[in-house]
Amino acid sequence: KMYKPHIYLTENEEKFRLDQAFLKVEHEAINATRYSINLENIKDPIFINFTDNYHPQWKIRVGDFNWFNSIVSPDYSLSDSNHKMNEAKLNSYFIDPKIICSKHECQNNPDGSYDIKLILYYLPQSYVYLCLAISVSTFILIFTYLIFILGKYVFKKRK
């Protein structure tokens, strides 16, 4: 009876004692640390509730996502003031479409509502990707150097 989906919308902040209506959200799990969320026909401020344990490094970005930019750009995601821990110790995000769409690209519908494409992501995963890229680059560099040295040694032996 109390089941709620992984990502859902409510008009008010989620509370234990408040049995409020919720709306399912069209979303896609890209992986365990990134979700694509499509909000359609949003007029009034809402709360996006995400049923993973609260962590301050869960971020929301409006528009497309690039893991490298999430590390280097300080204003890449929405303000941390929009992200709260609800009573269940889960993640809640306050989304005001008028404020967000004045700063970011959204689709403005004829009825005054907005369609907003959001990316929910876990920032530390971007550091994992960065470290993986550095590790692979270092491996390739060292492997290339060893082949060069080995080739030089073999070439000298043949002379």
Short mmCIF file of C-alpha atoms in Angstrom, two decimals:
data_model
loop_
_atom_site.label_atom_id
_atom_site.label_comp_id
_atom_site.label_asym_id
_atom_site.label_seq_id
_atom_site.Cartn_x
_atom_site.Cartn_y
_atom_site.Cartn_z
CA LYS A 1 0.00 0.00 0.00
CA MET A 2 2.81 2.42 0.86
CA TYR A 3 4.97 1.45 -2.13
CA LYS A 4 6.40 4.37 -4.08
CA PRO A 5 8.53 4.18 -7.21
CA HIS A 6 12.28 4.85 -7.26
CA ILE A 7 11.75 8.44 -8.48
CA TYR A 8 8.45 10.25 -7.99
CA LEU A 9 6.96 13.74 -7.61
CA THR A 10 5.05 15.31 -4.74
CA GLU A 11 3.60 18.78 -4.29
CA ASN A 12 4.95 19.07 -0.72
CA GLU A 13 8.04 17.88 1.04
CA GLU A 14 7.82 14.16 1.81
CA LYS A 15 6.94 13.40 5.45
CA PHE A 16 6.14 10.21 7.35
CA ARG A 17 2.87 11.44 8.78
CA LEU A 18 1.66 13.04 5.58
CA ASP A 19 0.06 10.53 3.24
CA GLN A 20 0.12 12.63 0.12
CA ALA A 21 -0.53 11.87 -3.50
CA PHE A 22 2.45 11.31 -5.76
CA LEU A 23 3.08 11.13 -9.47
CA LYS A 24 5.34 8.64 -11.20
CA VAL A 25 8.09 10.25 -13.22
CA GLU A 26 9.25 9.16 -16.64
CA HIS A 27 12.90 8.25 -16.05
CA GLU A 28 15.61 5.97 -17.34
CA ALA A 29 18.36 4.40 -15.27
CA ILE A 30 21.50 4.91 -17.36
CA ASN A 31 23.50 3.12 -14.67
CA ALA A 32 23.36 2.89 -10.88
CA THR A 33 24.80 6.40 -10.51
CA ARG A 34 22.96 8.31 -13.24
CA TYR A 35 19.29 8.72 -14.15
CA SER A 36 17.64 10.66 -16.94
CA ILE A 37 14.38 12.29 -15.81
CA ASN A 38 11.79 13.90 -18.07
CA LEU A 39 9.36 16.27 -16.38
CA GLU A 40 6.41 17.16 -18.60
CA ASN A 41 3.78 19.87 -18.23
CA ILE A 42 5.16 21.26 -14.96
CA LYS A 43 3.62 24.59 -13.93
CA ASP A 44 4.03 24.80 -10.18
CA PRO A 45 6.98 24.07 -7.88
CA ILE A 46 7.33 20.37 -7.03
CA PHE A 47 9.57 17.97 -5.15
CA ILE A 48 11.43 15.18 -6.90
CA ASN A 49 11.90 12.34 -4.45
CA PHE A 50 14.62 9.77 -5.01
CA THR A 51 14.48 6.65 -2.86
CA ASP A 52 18.22 6.04 -2.47
CA ASN A 53 19.81 6.87 0.88
CA TYR A 54 20.55 10.55 1.23
CA HIS A 55 24.00 11.69 0.23
CA PRO A 56 24.92 15.32 -0.44
CA GLN A 57 26.82 14.32 -3.59
CA TRP A 58 23.67 13.32 -5.49
CA LYS A 59 23.24 16.21 -7.92
CA ILE A 60 20.68 17.30 -10.53
CA ARG A 61 21.66 18.87 -13.83
CA VAL A 62 19.31 20.51 -16.34
CA GLY A 63 20.07 19.37 -19.90
CA ASP A 64 22.77 17.07 -21.21
CA PHE A 65 25.44 15.54 -18.99
CA ASN A 66 29.21 15.28 -19.32
CA TRP A 67 31.10 13.62 -16.48
CA PHE A 68 34.26 15.70 -17.00
CA ASN A 69 32.32 18.99 -16.85
CA SER A 70 30.64 17.84 -13.63
CA ILE A 71 34.09 17.88 -11.99
CA VAL A 72 35.53 21.10 -13.40
CA SER A 73 32.50 23.38 -13.61
CA PRO A 74 31.33 24.73 -10.21
CA ASP A 75 27.84 25.69 -11.48
CA TYR A 76 27.25 22.50 -13.44
CA SER A 77 24.34 21.27 -11.34
CA LEU A 78 21.43 22.94 -9.58
CA SER A 79 22.21 24.60 -6.28
CA ASP A 80 22.70 22.36 -3.25
CA SER A 81 20.05 24.43 -1.49
CA ASN A 82 17.48 22.59 -3.66
CA HIS A 83 18.62 19.21 -2.29
CA LYS A 84 17.33 18.10 1.12
CA MET A 85 17.24 14.99 3.24
CA ASN A 86 13.61 14.10 3.94
CA GLU A 87 12.32 12.41 7.13
CA ALA A 88 13.00 8.95 5.70
CA LYS A 89 16.66 9.98 5.14
CA LEU A 90 16.15 9.88 1.39
CA ASN A 91 16.83 12.53 -1.27
CA SER A 92 14.33 15.28 -2.12
CA TYR A 93 14.89 18.06 -4.63
CA PHE A 94 12.85 21.24 -4.80
CA ILE A 95 12.16 22.16 -8.42
CA ASP A 96 10.65 25.53 -9.29
CA PRO A 97 10.15 25.47 -13.08
CA LYS A 98 9.95 29.25 -13.45
CA ILE A 99 13.31 29.81 -11.75
CA ILE A 100 15.02 26.85 -13.40
CA CYS A 101 13.74 27.65 -16.88
CA SER A 102 14.79 31.30 -16.57
CA LYS A 103 18.40 30.11 -16.17
CA HIS A 104 18.44 26.86 -18.18
CA GLU A 105 17.06 25.55 -21.43
CA CYS A 106 13.54 24.14 -21.05
CA GLN A 107 10.68 23.67 -23.45
CA ASN A 108 7.96 26.25 -22.82
CA ASN A 109 4.52 24.85 -23.70
CA PRO A 110 1.61 26.99 -25.01
CA ASP A 111 -0.35 26.49 -21.75
CA GLY A 112 2.48 28.05 -19.70
CA SER A 113 3.84 24.75 -18.44
CA TYR A 114 7.38 23.48 -18.98
CA ASP A 115 9.03 20.28 -20.12
CA ILE A 116 12.35 19.87 -18.36
CA LYS A 117 15.06 17.29 -19.04
CA LEU A 118 17.07 16.52 -15.88
CA ILE A 119 20.01 14.28 -15.11
CA LEU A 120 20.32 12.93 -11.58
CA TYR A 121 23.89 11.81 -10.97
CA TYR A 122 26.27 10.81 -8.20
CA LEU A 123 29.26 13.16 -8.42
CA PRO A 124 31.93 10.78 -6.97
CA GLN A 125 31.37 8.48 -9.95
CA SER A 126 32.84 11.23 -12.16
CA TYR A 127 36.07 10.98 -10.16
CA VAL A 128 36.10 7.22 -10.75
CA TYR A 129 35.88 7.86 -14.51
CA LEU A 130 38.66 10.47 -14.31
CA CYS A 131 40.94 8.09 -12.39
CA LEU A 132 40.14 5.30 -14.85
CA ALA A 133 41.11 7.56 -17.78
CA ILE A 134 44.37 8.50 -16.06
CA SER A 135 45.14 4.85 -15.28
CA VAL A 136 44.47 3.67 -18.84
CA SER A 137 46.54 6.54 -20.28
CA THR A 138 49.42 5.72 -17.94
CA PHE A 139 49.24 2.02 -18.86
CA ILE A 140 49.31 2.83 -22.59
CA LEU A 141 52.22 5.23 -22.12
CA ILE A 142 54.26 2.71 -20.11
CA PHE A 143 53.41 -0.15 -22.50
CA THR A 144 54.45 1.99 -25.50
CA TYR A 145 57.69 2.94 -23.77
CA LEU A 146 58.49 -0.70 -22.97
CA ILE A 147 57.85 -1.75 -26.57
CA PHE A 148 60.10 1.09 -27.76
CA ILE A 149 62.92 0.06 -25.38
CA LEU A 150 62.49 -3.63 -26.26
CA GLY A 151 62.51 -2.80 -29.98
CA LYS A 152 65.66 -0.74 -29.56
CA TYR A 153 67.32 -3.60 -27.65
CA VAL A 154 66.34 -6.19 -30.29
CA PHE A 155 67.48 -3.90 -33.11
CA LYS A 156 70.92 -3.46 -31.43
CA LYS A 157 71.26 -7.24 -30.98
CA ARG A 158 70.63 -7.85 -34.68
CA LYS A 159 73.39 -5.45 -35.73
#
